[in-house]
Short mmCIF file of C-alpha atoms and ligand atoms in Angstrom, two decimals:
data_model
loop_
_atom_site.label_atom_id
_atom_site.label_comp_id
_atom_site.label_asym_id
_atom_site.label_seq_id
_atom_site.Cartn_x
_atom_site.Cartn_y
_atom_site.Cartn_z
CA UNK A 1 185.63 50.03 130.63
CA UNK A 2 187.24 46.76 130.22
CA UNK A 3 184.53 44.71 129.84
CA UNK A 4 182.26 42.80 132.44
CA UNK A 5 184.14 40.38 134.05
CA UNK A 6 183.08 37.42 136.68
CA UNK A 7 183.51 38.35 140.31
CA UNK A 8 184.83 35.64 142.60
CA UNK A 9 181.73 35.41 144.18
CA UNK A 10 179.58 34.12 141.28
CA UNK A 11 181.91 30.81 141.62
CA UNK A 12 178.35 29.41 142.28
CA UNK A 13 176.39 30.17 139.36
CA UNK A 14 172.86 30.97 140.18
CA UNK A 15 171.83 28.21 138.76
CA UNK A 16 173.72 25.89 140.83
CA UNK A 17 172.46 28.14 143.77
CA UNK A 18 169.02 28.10 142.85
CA UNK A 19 168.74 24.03 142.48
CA UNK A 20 170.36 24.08 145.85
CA UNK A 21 168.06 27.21 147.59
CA UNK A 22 164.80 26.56 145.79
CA UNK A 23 161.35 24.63 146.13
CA UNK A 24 161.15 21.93 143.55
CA UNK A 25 157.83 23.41 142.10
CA UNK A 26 159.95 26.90 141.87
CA UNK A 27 160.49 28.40 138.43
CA UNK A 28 164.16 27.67 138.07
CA UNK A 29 166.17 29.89 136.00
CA UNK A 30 167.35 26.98 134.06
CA UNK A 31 164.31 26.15 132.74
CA UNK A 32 162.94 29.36 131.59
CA UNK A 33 161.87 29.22 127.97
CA UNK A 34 163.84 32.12 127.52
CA UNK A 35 163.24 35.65 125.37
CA UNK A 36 161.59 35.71 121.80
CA UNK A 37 165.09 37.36 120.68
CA UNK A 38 167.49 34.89 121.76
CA UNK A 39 170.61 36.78 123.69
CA UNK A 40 173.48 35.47 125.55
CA UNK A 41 173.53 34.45 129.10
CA UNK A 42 175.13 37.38 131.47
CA UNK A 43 178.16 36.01 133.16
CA UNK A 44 176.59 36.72 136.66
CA UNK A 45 172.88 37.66 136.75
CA UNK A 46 170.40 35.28 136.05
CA UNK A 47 167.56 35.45 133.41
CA UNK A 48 164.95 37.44 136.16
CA UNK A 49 167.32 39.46 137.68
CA UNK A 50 168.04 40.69 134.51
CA UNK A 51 164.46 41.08 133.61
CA UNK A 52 163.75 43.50 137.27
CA UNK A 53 166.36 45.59 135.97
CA UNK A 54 165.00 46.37 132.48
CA UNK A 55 161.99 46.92 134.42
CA UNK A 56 163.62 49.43 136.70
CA UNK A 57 165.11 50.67 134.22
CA UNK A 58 162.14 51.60 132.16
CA UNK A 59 161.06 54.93 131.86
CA UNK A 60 157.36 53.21 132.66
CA UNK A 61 158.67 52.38 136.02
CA UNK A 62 160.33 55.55 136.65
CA UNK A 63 156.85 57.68 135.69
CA UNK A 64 154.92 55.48 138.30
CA UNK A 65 156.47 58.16 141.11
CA UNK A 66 154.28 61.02 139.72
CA UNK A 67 151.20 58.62 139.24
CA UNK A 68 148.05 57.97 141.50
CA UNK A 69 148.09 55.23 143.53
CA UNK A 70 144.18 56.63 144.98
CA UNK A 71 144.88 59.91 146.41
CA UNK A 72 146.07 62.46 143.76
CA UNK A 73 149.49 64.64 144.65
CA UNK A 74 147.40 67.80 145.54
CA UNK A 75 146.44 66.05 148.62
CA UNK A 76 149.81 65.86 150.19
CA UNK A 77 152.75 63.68 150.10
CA UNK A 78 152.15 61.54 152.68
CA UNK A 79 150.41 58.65 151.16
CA UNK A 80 151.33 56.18 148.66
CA UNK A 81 152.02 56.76 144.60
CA UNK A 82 151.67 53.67 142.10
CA UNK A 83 155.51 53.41 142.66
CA UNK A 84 155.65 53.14 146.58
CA UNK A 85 152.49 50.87 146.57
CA UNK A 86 154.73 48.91 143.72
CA UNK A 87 157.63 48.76 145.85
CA UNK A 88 155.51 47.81 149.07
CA UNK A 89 154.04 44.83 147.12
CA UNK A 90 157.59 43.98 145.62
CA UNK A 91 158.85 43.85 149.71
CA UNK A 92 156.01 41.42 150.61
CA UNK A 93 156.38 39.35 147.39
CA UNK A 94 159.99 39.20 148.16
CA UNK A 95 159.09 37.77 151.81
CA UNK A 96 156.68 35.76 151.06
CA UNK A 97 158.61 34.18 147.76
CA UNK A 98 162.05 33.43 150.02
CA UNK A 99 159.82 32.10 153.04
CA UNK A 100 158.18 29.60 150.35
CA UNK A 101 161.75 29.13 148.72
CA UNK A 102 160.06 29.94 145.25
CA UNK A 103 162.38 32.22 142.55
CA UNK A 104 162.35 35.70 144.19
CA UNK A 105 164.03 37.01 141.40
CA UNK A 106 160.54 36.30 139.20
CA UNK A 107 158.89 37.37 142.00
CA UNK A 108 160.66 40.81 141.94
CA UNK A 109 160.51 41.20 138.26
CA UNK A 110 156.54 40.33 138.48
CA UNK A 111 155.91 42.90 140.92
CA UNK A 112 157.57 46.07 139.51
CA UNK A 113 155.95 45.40 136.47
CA UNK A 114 152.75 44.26 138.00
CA UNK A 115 151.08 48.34 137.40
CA UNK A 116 153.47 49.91 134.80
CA UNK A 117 150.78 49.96 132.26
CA UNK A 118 148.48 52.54 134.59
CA UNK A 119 148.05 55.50 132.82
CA UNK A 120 147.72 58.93 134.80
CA UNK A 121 144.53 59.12 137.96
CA UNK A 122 144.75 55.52 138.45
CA UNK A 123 141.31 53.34 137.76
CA UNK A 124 139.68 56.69 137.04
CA UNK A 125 142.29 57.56 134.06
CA UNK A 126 141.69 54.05 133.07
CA UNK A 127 138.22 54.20 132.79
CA UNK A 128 138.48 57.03 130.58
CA UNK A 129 140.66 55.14 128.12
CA UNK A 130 138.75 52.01 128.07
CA UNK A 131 135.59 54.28 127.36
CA UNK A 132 137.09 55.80 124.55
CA UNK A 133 138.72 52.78 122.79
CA UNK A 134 135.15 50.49 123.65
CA UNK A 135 134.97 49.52 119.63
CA UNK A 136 138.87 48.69 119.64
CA UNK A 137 139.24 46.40 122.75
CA UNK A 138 139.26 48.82 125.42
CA UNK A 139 141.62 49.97 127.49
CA UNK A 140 142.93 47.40 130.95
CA UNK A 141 146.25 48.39 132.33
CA UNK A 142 147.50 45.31 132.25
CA UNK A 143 146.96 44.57 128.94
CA UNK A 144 148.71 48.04 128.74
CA UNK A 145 151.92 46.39 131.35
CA UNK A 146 152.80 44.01 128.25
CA UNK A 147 152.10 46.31 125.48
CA UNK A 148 154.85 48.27 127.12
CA UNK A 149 157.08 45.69 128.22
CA UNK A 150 156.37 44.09 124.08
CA UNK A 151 156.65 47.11 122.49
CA UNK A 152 156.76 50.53 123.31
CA UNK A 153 159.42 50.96 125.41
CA UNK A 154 162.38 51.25 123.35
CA UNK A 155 165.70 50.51 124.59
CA UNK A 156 167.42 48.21 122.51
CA UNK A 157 168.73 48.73 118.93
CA UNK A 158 168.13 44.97 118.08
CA UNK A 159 164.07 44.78 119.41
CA UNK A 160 161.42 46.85 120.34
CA UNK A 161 159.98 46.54 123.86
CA UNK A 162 162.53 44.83 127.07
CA UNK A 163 162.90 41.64 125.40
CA UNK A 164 161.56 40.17 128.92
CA UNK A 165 161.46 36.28 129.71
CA UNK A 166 158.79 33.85 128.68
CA UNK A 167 157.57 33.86 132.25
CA UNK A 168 157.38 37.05 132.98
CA UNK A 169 155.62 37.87 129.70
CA UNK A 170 153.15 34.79 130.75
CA UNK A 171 152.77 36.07 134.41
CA UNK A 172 151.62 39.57 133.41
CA UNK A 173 149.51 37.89 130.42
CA UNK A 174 147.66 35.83 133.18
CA UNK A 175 146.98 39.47 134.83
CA UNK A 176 145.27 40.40 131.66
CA UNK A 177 143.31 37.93 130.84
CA UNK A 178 139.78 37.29 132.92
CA UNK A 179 138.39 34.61 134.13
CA UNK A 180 136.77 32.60 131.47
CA UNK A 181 139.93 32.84 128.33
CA UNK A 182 142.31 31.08 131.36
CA UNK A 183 143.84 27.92 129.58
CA UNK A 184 146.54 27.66 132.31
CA UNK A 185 146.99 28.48 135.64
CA UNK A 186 149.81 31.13 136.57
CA UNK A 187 153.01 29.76 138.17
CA UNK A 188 153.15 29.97 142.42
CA UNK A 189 155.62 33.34 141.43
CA UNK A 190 152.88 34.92 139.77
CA UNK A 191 150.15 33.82 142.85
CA UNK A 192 152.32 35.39 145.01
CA UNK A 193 152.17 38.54 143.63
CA UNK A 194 148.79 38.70 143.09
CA UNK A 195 148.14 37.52 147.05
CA UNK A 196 150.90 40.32 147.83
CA UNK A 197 149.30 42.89 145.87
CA UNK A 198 145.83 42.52 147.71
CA UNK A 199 147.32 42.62 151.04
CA UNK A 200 149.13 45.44 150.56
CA UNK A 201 146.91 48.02 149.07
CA UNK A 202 143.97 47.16 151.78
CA UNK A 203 146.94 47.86 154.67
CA UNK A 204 148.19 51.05 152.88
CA UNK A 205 145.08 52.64 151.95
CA UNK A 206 143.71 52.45 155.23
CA UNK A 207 146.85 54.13 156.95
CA UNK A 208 146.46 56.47 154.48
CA UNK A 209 142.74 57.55 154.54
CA UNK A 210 143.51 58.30 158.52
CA UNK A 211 146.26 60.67 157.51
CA UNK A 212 144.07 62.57 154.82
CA UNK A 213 141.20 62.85 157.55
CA UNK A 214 138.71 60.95 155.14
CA UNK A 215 138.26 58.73 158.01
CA UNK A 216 139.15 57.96 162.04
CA UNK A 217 141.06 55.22 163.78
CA UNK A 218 137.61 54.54 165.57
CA UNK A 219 135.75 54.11 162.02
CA UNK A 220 138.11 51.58 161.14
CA UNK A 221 137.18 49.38 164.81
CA UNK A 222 134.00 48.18 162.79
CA UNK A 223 136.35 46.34 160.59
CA UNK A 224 137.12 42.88 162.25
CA UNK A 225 140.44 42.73 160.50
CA UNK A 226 141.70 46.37 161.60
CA UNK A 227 140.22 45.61 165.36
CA UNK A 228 141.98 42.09 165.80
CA UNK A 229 145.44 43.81 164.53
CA UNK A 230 144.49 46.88 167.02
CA UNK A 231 143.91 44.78 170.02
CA UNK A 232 146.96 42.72 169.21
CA UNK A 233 149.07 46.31 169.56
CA UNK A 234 147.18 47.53 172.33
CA UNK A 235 147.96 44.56 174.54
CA UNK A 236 151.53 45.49 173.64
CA UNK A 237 151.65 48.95 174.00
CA UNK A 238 149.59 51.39 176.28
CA UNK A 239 149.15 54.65 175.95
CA UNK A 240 149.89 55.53 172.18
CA UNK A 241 149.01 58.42 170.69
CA UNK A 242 146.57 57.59 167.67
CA UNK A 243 149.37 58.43 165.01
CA UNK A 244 151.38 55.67 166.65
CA UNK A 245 148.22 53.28 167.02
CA UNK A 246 147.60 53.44 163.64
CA UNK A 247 151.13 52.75 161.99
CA UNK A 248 151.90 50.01 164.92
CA UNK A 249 148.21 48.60 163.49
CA UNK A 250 149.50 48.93 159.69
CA UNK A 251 152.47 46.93 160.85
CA UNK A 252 150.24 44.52 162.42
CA UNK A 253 147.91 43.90 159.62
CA UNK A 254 150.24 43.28 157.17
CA UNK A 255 152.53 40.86 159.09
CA UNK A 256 149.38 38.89 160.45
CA UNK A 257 148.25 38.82 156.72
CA UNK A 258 151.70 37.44 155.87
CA UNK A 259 151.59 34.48 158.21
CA UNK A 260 148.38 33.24 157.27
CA UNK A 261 149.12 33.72 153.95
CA UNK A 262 152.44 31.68 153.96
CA UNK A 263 150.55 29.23 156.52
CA UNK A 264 147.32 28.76 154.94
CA UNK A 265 149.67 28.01 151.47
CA UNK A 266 152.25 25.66 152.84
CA UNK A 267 149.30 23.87 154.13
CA UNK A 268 147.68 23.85 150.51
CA UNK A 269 150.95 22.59 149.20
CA UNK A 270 151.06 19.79 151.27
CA UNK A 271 147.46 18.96 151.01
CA UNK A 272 148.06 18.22 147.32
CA UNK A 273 151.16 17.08 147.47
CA UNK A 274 152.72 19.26 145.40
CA UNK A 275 156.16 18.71 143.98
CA UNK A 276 157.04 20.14 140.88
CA UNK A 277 155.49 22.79 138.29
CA UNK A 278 153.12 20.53 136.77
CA UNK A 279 151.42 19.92 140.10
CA UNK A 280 151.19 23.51 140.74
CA UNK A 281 149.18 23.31 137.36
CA UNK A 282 146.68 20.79 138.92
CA UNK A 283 145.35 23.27 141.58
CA UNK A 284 143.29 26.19 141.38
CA UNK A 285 144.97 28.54 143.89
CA UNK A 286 147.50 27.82 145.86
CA UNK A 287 148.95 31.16 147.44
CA UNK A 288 145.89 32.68 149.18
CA UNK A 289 144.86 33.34 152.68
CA UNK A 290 143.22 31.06 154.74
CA UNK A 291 139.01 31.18 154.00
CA UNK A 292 138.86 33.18 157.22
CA UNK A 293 141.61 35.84 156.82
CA UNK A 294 140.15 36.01 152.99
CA UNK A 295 136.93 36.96 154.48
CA UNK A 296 137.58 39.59 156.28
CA UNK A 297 140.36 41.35 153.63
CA UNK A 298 136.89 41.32 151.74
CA UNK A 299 134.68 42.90 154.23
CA UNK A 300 138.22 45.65 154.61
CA UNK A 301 137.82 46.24 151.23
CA UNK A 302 134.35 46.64 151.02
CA UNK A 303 135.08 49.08 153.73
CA UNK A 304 137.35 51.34 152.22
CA UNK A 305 135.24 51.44 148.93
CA UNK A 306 132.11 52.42 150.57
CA UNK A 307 134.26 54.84 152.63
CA UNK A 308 137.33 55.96 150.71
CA UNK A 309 137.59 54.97 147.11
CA UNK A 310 133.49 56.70 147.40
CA UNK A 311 134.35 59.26 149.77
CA UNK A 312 133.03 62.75 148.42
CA UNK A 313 136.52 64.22 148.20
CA UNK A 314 138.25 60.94 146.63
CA UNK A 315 134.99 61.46 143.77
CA UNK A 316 135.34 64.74 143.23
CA UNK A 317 138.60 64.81 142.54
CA UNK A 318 138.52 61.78 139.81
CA UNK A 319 135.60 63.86 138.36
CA UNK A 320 137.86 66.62 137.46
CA UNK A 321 140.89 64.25 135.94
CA UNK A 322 138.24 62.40 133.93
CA UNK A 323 136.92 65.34 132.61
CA UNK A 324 140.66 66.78 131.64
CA UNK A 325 141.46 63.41 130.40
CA UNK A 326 138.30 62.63 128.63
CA UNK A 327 139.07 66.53 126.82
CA UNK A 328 142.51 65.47 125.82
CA UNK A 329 141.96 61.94 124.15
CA UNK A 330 139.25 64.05 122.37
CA UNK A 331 141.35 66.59 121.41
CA UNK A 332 144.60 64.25 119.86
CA UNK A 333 141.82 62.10 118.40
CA UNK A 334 140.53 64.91 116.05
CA UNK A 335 144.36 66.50 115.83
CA UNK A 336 146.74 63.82 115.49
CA UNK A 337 149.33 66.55 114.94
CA UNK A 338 148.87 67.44 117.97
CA UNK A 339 151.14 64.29 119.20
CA UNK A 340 154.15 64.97 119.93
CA UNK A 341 156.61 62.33 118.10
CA UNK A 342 156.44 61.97 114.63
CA UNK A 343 156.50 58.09 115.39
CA UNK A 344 152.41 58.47 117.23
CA UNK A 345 150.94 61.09 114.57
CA UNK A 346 151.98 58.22 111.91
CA UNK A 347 150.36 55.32 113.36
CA UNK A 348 146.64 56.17 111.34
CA UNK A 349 145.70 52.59 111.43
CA UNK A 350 145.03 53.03 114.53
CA UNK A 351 144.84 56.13 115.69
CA UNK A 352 142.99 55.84 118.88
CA UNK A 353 145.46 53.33 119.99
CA UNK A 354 148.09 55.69 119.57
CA UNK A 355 146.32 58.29 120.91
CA UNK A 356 145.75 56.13 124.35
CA UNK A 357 149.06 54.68 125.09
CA UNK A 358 150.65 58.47 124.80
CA UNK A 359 147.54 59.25 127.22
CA UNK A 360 148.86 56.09 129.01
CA UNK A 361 152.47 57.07 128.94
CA UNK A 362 151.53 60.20 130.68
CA UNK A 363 151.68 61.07 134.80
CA UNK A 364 149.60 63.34 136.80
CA UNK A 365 151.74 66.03 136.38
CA UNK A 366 152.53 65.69 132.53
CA UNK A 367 148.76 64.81 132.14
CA UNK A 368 148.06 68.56 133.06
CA UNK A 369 150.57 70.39 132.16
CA UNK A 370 149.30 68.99 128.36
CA UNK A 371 145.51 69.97 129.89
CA UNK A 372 147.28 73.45 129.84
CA UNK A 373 149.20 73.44 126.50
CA UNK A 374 146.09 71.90 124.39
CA UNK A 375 142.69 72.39 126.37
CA UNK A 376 142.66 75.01 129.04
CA UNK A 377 144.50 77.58 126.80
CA UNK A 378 141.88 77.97 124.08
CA UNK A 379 139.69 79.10 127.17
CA UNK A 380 141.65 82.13 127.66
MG1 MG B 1 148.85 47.02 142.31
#
């Protein structure tokens, strides 16, 4: 290796491109407040480009393929995992971010990191952690997405933790915070992936509750949001098989979703006249659907919780992962030998802690194969 050297085609730095390509209330590279350990500028990637790739890089990121999105891997290998949905809502956040000419890079770097603090069986692995740590601050994966990013993934001799930028620190902080401890409002990067996020999983989930057989193309008529997208593709296409119907309607959904979202916010952006970061601090939301699209991605999601996130199946299955989890956190709380680096069984201040961000750190697959090694065994 003879070093990194600038290619001809960085001649425009990015931050030259980005005052030419970008929004005036965009995050501009320029003016990031930069990383608590100051480093130096890369000759040809720009703060958050640099920041999605520590993020990709992560071994957080890389465990989100073996990690429940809502249906567990047992169930096939059709429908999403916390990585695909991440990648899904990094695709929309891209599209929506460029349409809007906001920072895309942020945007990107947002949205991979948006669910790298969920630990193993999704909300149901995370209400067994927050359960278990109630005395100590609970558990919330997205407190967990920083505590990673901060601190536990270790990649660098000089810090612990990514070393990410200011923003994307504050964008994930925003996440983590609710509603009443908000003292500012999250940059229109952040908004975006929060909007993108929403639209996604309702779109996904659906498509993939058909697939699993937890519920039929004709159960999801009664939803006004599914129907309008259906009758859009049916006046296109006659004569599709329901397979077809229902990815054509997936397709539909999202891009319909898209447009108003980008509509219904360029209209908000004009309405208050918004020019520069500080405005976007003067307004309450300003990436979200339109009232009426908003309304019925609510009744959607009421929808698939009564029908899927409840379905008898989806339960049962969470019952037996909270149970294995619930016996493990148990199990490495009383035996804190029974970590496995020498780094966790040290950390006795606080032990549960430890305990819950190895629990954390875990996926599906590692979560049972250490179900096996600690729990199931002594049942033999
Ligand atoms: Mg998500």
């Amino acid at each position: 290796m003879d070093g990194i050297k600038t290619p001809a085609s960085a001649a425009l730095p990015y931050a030259a491109r980005e005052s030419v390509l970008l929004a005036p209330h965009a995050m501009h590279s320029a003016d990031s407040a930069g990383r608590k350990h100051p480093e130096p500028e890369h000759p040809y990637r720009g703060p958050y480009q640099r920041d999605r790739d520590r993020i990709v890089h992560s071994a957080a990121f890389r465990r989100l393929a073996y990690k429940t999105q809502v249906f567990t891997g047992e169930m096939g290998d059709y429908h999403r995992t916390r990585l695909t949905h991440t990648l899904e809502v990094a695709s929309i956040a891209r599209t929506v971010a460029r349409a809007l000419r906001l920072n895309e890079d942020l945007t990107e770097a947002l949205a991979l990191a948006h669910d790298i603090g969920h630990p193993p069986f999704g909300h149901a692995g995370e209400e067994v952690l927050d359960e278990h740590l109630r005395g100590v601050g609970g558990f919330n994966h997205n407190a967990q997405a920083l505590r990673i990013v901060e601190v536990l993934e270790i990649r660098y001799p000089e810090f612990p933790g990514l070393n990410l930028t200011h923003e994307v620190l504050a964008g994930q902080a925003h996440r983590a915070r609710r509603g009443g401890e908000r003292t500012t409002r999250p940059l229109v990067e952040a908004q975006v992936v929060d909007a993108a996020d929403s639209l996604a999983y309702g779109a996904h989930d659906a498509d993939d509750a058909v697939q699993l057989g937890l519920l039929s193309i004709d159960d999801l008529g009664q939803v006004p949001l599914w129907a309008a997208a259906a009758a859009q593709v049916r006046m296109r296409y006659t004569a599709l098989t329901d397979a077809q119907l229902r990815r054509a309607v997936v397709r539909q959904l999202i891009d319909q979703q898209v447009g108003d979202l980008l509509a219904a916010t360029e209209a908000r952006l004009v309405e208050h006249d918004v020019q520069s970061i500080v405005d976007v601090q003067a307004v309450e939301r300003l990436v979200a659907p339109s009232a009426e699209l908003a309304g019925q991605t609510r009744e959607l999601g009421k929808f698939l919780l009564d029908r899927v996130y409840r379905h008898p199946d989806v339960l049962a299955k969470r019952a037996v992962a909270q149970r294995a989890l619930g016996e493990l956190f148990r199990a490495l709380r009383n035996d804190p030998t029974l970590l496995p680096t020498a780094e966790a069984q040290a950390a006795t201040d606080d032990h549960d802690r430890a305990v819950a961000d190895y629990l954390a750190s875990l996926t599906d697959r590692s979560a049972w194969e250490e179900h096996a090694r600690l729990i199931s065994r002594k049942d033999w």
